[in-house]
Amino acid sequence: MDLAILWFVIIAILWTGYLVLEGFDFGVGMLLSVLPRGDAKHREKERRVLVNTIGPVWDGNEVWLLTAGGATFAAFPEWYATMFSGFYIPLLIILLGLVARGVAFEYRGKISDPVWARRCDLAIQAGSWIPAVMWGVAFGNLVRGLLLDDGYQYVGGFWALLNPFALLGGLTTASLFLLHGAVFIALKTDGDIRRRAARLASGLSVVALVVAGGWAIWAQLAYSVSWTWGAVVVAAGCLVGVVVATRARREGIAFTLSAVTIVAAVVLIFGSMFPDVIPAVDGGQALSVAEASSTDYTLTIMSWVALFLTPLVIAYQSWTYWVFRRRLSTRDIPAPAGLSWQKIKDAAF
């Protein structure tokens, strides 16, 4: 296989890992104020349960995004330059959302104050909703194509990115991540919150089937190639399976099928783009895999590094998931151990 094509496939795999793993992270964050019930004290405990389901793994999941970005920069510098300059505003919005979300995760429990907790919850929710929608908008535009000049610079403007196809792509990723997160919560929790998450996942599975199915068929008919019909069929079949599995309360099967749905969506996206990394639109210039790639020497070194380091990263992350595999409930949540604002002031002054 040509090294440029190989690295195009590797980058697709890296994005698959990110969207599958960070997808349920986003879903949990998006549902942080939806699932908890009861009085204020009990709702706070249930929110802490939700945060703790992803607490040990959310930052490791983001490594896949960093690796995908770094691999794109090294293997396809022209693609990286065009995409990151053309998507500058959307990517900046995503970055700010991820930063706010990460800070809120780390500092939510440091201070025992209801107002502080609510503000952190808002940051987690905003930092989950924004990337969940914006990634779909970005990938929708990559499937549809961008308006590039002869120097491969994007000249379409920000508002052109908010076209109907890309916006439906944003709704698609948001619905898939909501479903993925709800199923993950049902898989990782016990008690009342598990039952509520399972009921919610059952309803969300139908929504995701309709929204994602509509976008996938549009993408396939308007922008894709014949062989990616296989990805559309797999995604549709898995979503139907999620509908059935959530109604039968088979969380493990539902989560696996939800993950495979996201994998099939990535196959559809990258299959639609190939042999370009940025297809042409409105008579503009396309950027192909061959035109965007680095030299064979660079790609060869990258291939050897990836061959040795990737198994170590996957093994370590798999071990992390295994260690933190147990279900959680409100019984596992201890009393708050954060500092009060008064103690912080006393320590500072």
XYZ file of C-alpha atoms in Angstrom:
349
model
C 0.000 0.000 0.000
C 1.194 3.525 -0.789
C 2.427 5.226 2.403
C 0.251 8.296 1.861
C -2.857 6.105 1.593
C -1.714 4.099 4.613
C -1.499 7.248 6.715
C -4.855 8.441 5.453
C -6.266 5.167 6.816
C -4.308 5.536 10.076
C -5.678 9.035 10.621
C -9.187 7.690 10.006
C -8.507 5.042 12.682
C -7.273 7.703 15.121
C -10.436 9.747 14.580
C -12.463 6.574 15.069
C -10.811 5.984 18.443
C -11.424 9.576 19.471
C -15.076 9.716 18.424
C -15.951 6.332 19.934
C -14.243 6.997 23.274
C -14.788 10.716 23.632
C -18.278 10.266 22.209
C -19.624 8.699 25.391
C -17.652 11.279 27.421
C -19.528 14.023 25.602
C -22.804 12.167 26.059
C -22.327 11.898 29.817
C -21.497 15.600 30.038
C -24.505 16.543 27.918
C -26.797 14.570 30.264
C -25.295 15.885 33.498
C -28.396 17.903 34.443
C -30.945 15.714 32.645
C -30.714 12.385 34.481
C -30.333 13.339 38.191
C -33.576 13.402 40.209
C -34.690 14.013 43.793
C -33.890 16.787 46.252
C -30.828 19.001 45.898
C -28.591 16.727 47.965
C -29.545 13.588 46.049
C -29.226 15.310 42.661
C -25.701 16.386 43.610
C -24.822 12.799 44.505
C -26.150 11.537 41.192
C -24.224 14.214 39.298
C -21.080 13.063 41.068
C -21.882 9.505 40.026
C -22.060 10.630 36.398
C -18.809 12.567 36.651
C -17.088 9.605 38.302
C -18.126 7.219 35.519
C -15.782 9.046 33.152
C -13.438 10.660 35.684
C -10.608 8.111 35.292
C -10.727 7.978 31.480
C -11.896 11.259 29.919
C -8.437 12.844 29.675
C -6.944 9.647 28.219
C -9.664 9.619 25.587
C -8.581 13.077 24.424
C -5.120 11.707 23.617
C -6.663 10.272 20.448
C -7.535 13.798 19.298
C -4.020 15.067 19.980
C -2.553 12.104 18.122
C -4.899 12.570 15.169
C -3.978 16.257 14.942
C -0.252 15.561 15.269
C -0.381 12.781 12.684
C -2.219 15.042 10.249
C 0.380 17.788 10.754
C 3.290 15.401 10.103
C 1.821 13.190 7.384
C -0.320 15.738 5.504
C 1.000 19.251 6.220
C -0.954 20.808 3.325
C -4.190 19.242 4.599
C -3.432 20.424 8.123
C -2.682 23.975 6.972
C -5.779 24.253 4.781
C -8.157 22.659 7.253
C -6.958 24.457 10.378
C -6.918 27.840 8.682
C -10.314 27.339 7.018
C -11.864 25.967 10.216
C -10.078 28.441 12.483
C -13.195 29.862 14.175
C -15.009 26.507 14.636
C -11.842 24.851 15.962
C -11.215 27.744 18.341
C -14.776 27.383 19.666
C -14.206 23.633 20.130
C -10.902 24.265 21.896
C -12.439 26.761 24.315
C -15.219 24.278 25.063
C -12.731 21.479 25.733
C -10.614 23.713 27.971
C -13.629 24.831 30.031
C -14.797 21.231 30.295
C -11.398 19.953 31.410
C -10.965 22.648 34.048
C -14.469 21.963 35.391
C -13.772 18.229 35.660
C -10.550 18.816 37.563
C -11.772 21.525 39.938
C -15.436 20.656 40.513
C -14.702 18.730 43.711
C -11.992 21.043 45.034
C -14.477 23.491 46.560
C -17.564 22.486 48.559
C -19.998 25.129 47.401
C -23.305 24.647 45.515
C -22.792 27.717 43.340
C -19.305 26.552 42.371
C -20.658 23.080 41.534
C -23.424 24.542 39.334
C -20.943 26.699 37.426
C -18.678 23.703 36.857
C -21.682 21.668 35.703
C -22.560 24.377 33.186
C -18.967 24.370 31.907
C -19.006 20.574 31.563
C -22.316 20.646 29.695
C -21.308 23.507 27.385
C -17.899 21.907 26.818
C -19.641 18.682 25.822
C -22.458 20.065 23.648
C -20.269 22.460 21.659
C -17.698 19.906 20.392
C -20.403 17.273 19.906
C -22.178 19.555 17.428
C -19.154 21.306 15.918
C -17.279 18.111 15.040
C -20.292 17.021 13.020
C -20.383 20.367 11.238
C -16.663 20.098 10.448
C -16.858 16.551 9.090
C -19.999 17.418 7.165
C -18.081 20.139 5.348
C -15.181 17.769 4.631
C -17.593 15.292 3.044
C -19.399 18.006 1.075
C -16.181 19.781 0.072
C -14.679 23.220 0.613
C -14.159 26.118 -1.760
C -10.369 26.326 -2.249
C -8.317 28.577 -4.504
C -5.355 27.423 -6.601
C -3.072 27.690 -3.547
C -5.356 25.367 -1.533
C -6.544 28.186 0.712
C -10.133 28.153 1.898
C -12.032 31.153 0.510
C -15.616 30.291 1.384
C -15.905 32.236 4.634
C -17.244 31.182 8.031
C -20.958 31.342 7.234
C -20.556 29.039 4.246
C -19.567 26.310 6.708
C -23.046 26.498 8.258
C -24.802 24.935 5.285
C -27.806 22.588 5.743
C -25.808 19.397 5.119
C -23.130 20.310 7.678
C -25.702 21.456 10.255
C -27.514 18.131 9.907
C -24.113 16.521 10.411
C -23.839 18.428 13.689
C -27.242 17.152 14.791
C -26.142 13.650 13.793
C -23.006 13.622 15.952
C -24.909 15.221 18.843
C -27.656 12.563 18.691
C -25.154 9.710 18.379
C -23.084 10.982 21.309
C -26.179 11.496 23.455
C -27.210 7.906 22.761
C -23.664 6.623 23.302
C -23.441 8.476 26.622
C -26.854 7.315 27.861
C -26.004 3.684 27.089
C -22.613 4.091 28.794
C -24.282 5.478 31.932
C -26.681 2.525 31.993
C -23.677 0.221 31.591
C -21.561 1.875 34.313
C -24.117 2.701 37.024
C -26.543 0.882 39.275
C -29.823 1.730 40.976
C -32.372 4.320 39.904
C -29.974 6.288 37.733
C -29.230 3.154 35.701
C -32.942 2.574 35.058
C -33.489 6.199 34.037
C -30.485 6.100 31.724
C -31.764 2.884 30.121
C -35.204 4.421 29.493
C -33.633 7.562 28.051
C -31.321 5.524 25.823
C -34.346 3.637 24.499
C -35.927 6.896 23.329
C -32.686 8.405 22.067
C -31.984 5.331 19.949
C -35.038 6.105 17.808
C -34.047 9.780 17.480
C -30.494 8.836 16.480
C -31.787 6.316 13.942
C -33.922 8.962 12.222
C -31.408 11.833 12.337
C -28.255 9.853 11.563
C -30.066 7.770 8.954
C -31.222 10.886 7.128
C -27.736 12.420 7.100
C -26.059 9.164 6.006
C -28.445 8.663 3.082
C -27.985 12.297 2.017
C -24.202 11.924 2.213
C -24.258 8.646 0.299
C -26.500 9.876 -2.508
C -24.927 13.311 -2.951
C -21.244 12.987 -2.106
C -20.104 9.399 -1.677
C -19.136 6.333 -3.708
C -20.833 2.978 -4.177
C -18.777 0.882 -1.736
C -19.650 3.091 1.257
C -23.236 1.865 1.020
C -21.845 -0.969 3.138
C -21.027 1.489 5.938
C -24.526 3.005 5.702
C -26.143 -0.437 5.951
C -23.931 -1.414 8.913
C -24.703 1.839 10.745
C -28.436 1.463 10.137
C -28.420 -2.163 11.251
C -26.481 -1.337 14.413
C -28.845 1.508 15.323
C -31.824 -0.803 14.881
C -29.969 -3.244 17.117
C -29.477 -0.500 19.717
C -33.233 0.178 19.672
C -33.894 -3.505 20.377
C -31.075 -3.926 22.922
C -32.019 -0.858 24.964
C -35.608 -2.065 25.213
C -34.315 -5.445 26.409
C -31.990 -3.716 28.923
C -28.894 -5.320 27.361
C -26.523 -2.432 27.981
C -23.330 -4.231 26.913
C -24.753 -5.192 23.527
C -26.270 -1.723 23.057
C -22.957 -0.008 23.845
C -21.052 -2.252 21.418
C -23.558 -1.600 18.639
C -23.489 2.135 19.357
C -19.693 2.113 19.071
C -19.834 0.182 15.780
C -22.310 2.772 14.475
C -19.739 5.512 15.053
C -17.041 3.384 13.393
C -19.289 2.957 10.340
C -19.932 6.712 10.266
C -16.178 7.407 10.160
C -15.803 4.887 7.319
C -18.548 6.725 5.433
C -16.894 10.107 6.043
C -13.351 9.150 5.032
C -14.560 6.885 2.233
C -16.555 9.789 0.798
C -13.512 12.065 0.905
C -11.033 9.646 -0.726
C -8.986 10.060 -2.945
C -9.086 13.660 -1.739
C -8.516 14.934 1.770
C -10.615 17.991 0.882
C -13.032 17.495 -2.031
C -13.879 20.362 -4.368
C -17.145 22.276 -4.275
C -18.614 24.962 -6.557
C -15.886 24.529 -9.150
C -13.055 25.060 -6.676
C -9.785 23.213 -6.304
C -9.648 19.781 -4.622
C -6.736 18.704 -2.423
C -5.819 15.055 -2.983
C -4.092 12.615 -0.657
C -0.986 12.613 -2.870
C -0.793 16.429 -3.082
C -1.205 16.896 0.674
C 1.221 14.228 1.907
C 4.749 14.539 3.262
C 7.754 12.812 1.683
C 8.099 9.029 1.702
C 11.060 9.354 4.080
C 8.929 11.205 6.641
C 6.064 8.752 6.298
C 8.438 5.792 6.665
C 9.851 7.096 9.952
C 6.339 7.817 11.208
C 5.267 4.287 10.302
C 8.050 2.685 12.349
C 7.340 4.929 15.338
C 3.626 4.151 15.151
C 4.353 0.420 14.864
C 6.217 0.372 18.189
C 4.327 2.971 20.247
C 0.681 2.423 19.279
C 0.367 -1.040 20.916
C 1.767 0.393 24.170
C -0.783 3.215 24.214
C -3.669 0.858 23.434
C -2.517 -1.629 26.095
C -2.235 1.070 28.762
C -5.635 2.553 27.964
C -7.250 -0.897 27.899
C -5.753 -1.604 31.332
C -7.234 1.661 32.630
C -10.712 0.687 31.482
C -10.301 -2.755 33.040
C -9.252 -1.343 36.423
C -12.234 1.053 36.544
C -14.809 -1.384 35.129
C -17.060 -1.632 38.234
C -20.554 -0.118 38.267
C -21.109 2.960 40.436
C -24.098 4.129 42.465
C -24.870 6.860 44.990
C -23.742 4.447 47.741
C -20.175 4.803 46.429
C -20.139 8.598 46.729
C -18.439 9.857 49.923
C -19.157 13.143 51.652
C -17.702 16.199 49.879
C -14.060 16.748 50.759
C -13.484 20.078 49.041
C -12.399 23.263 50.742
C -14.747 26.099 51.630
C -14.229 29.582 50.238
C -13.387 30.775 53.750
C -10.573 28.225 54.108
C -9.221 29.238 50.733
C -9.229 32.916 51.741
C -7.570 32.105 55.056
C -4.861 30.078 53.332
C -4.257 32.774 50.719
C -4.176 35.750 53.048
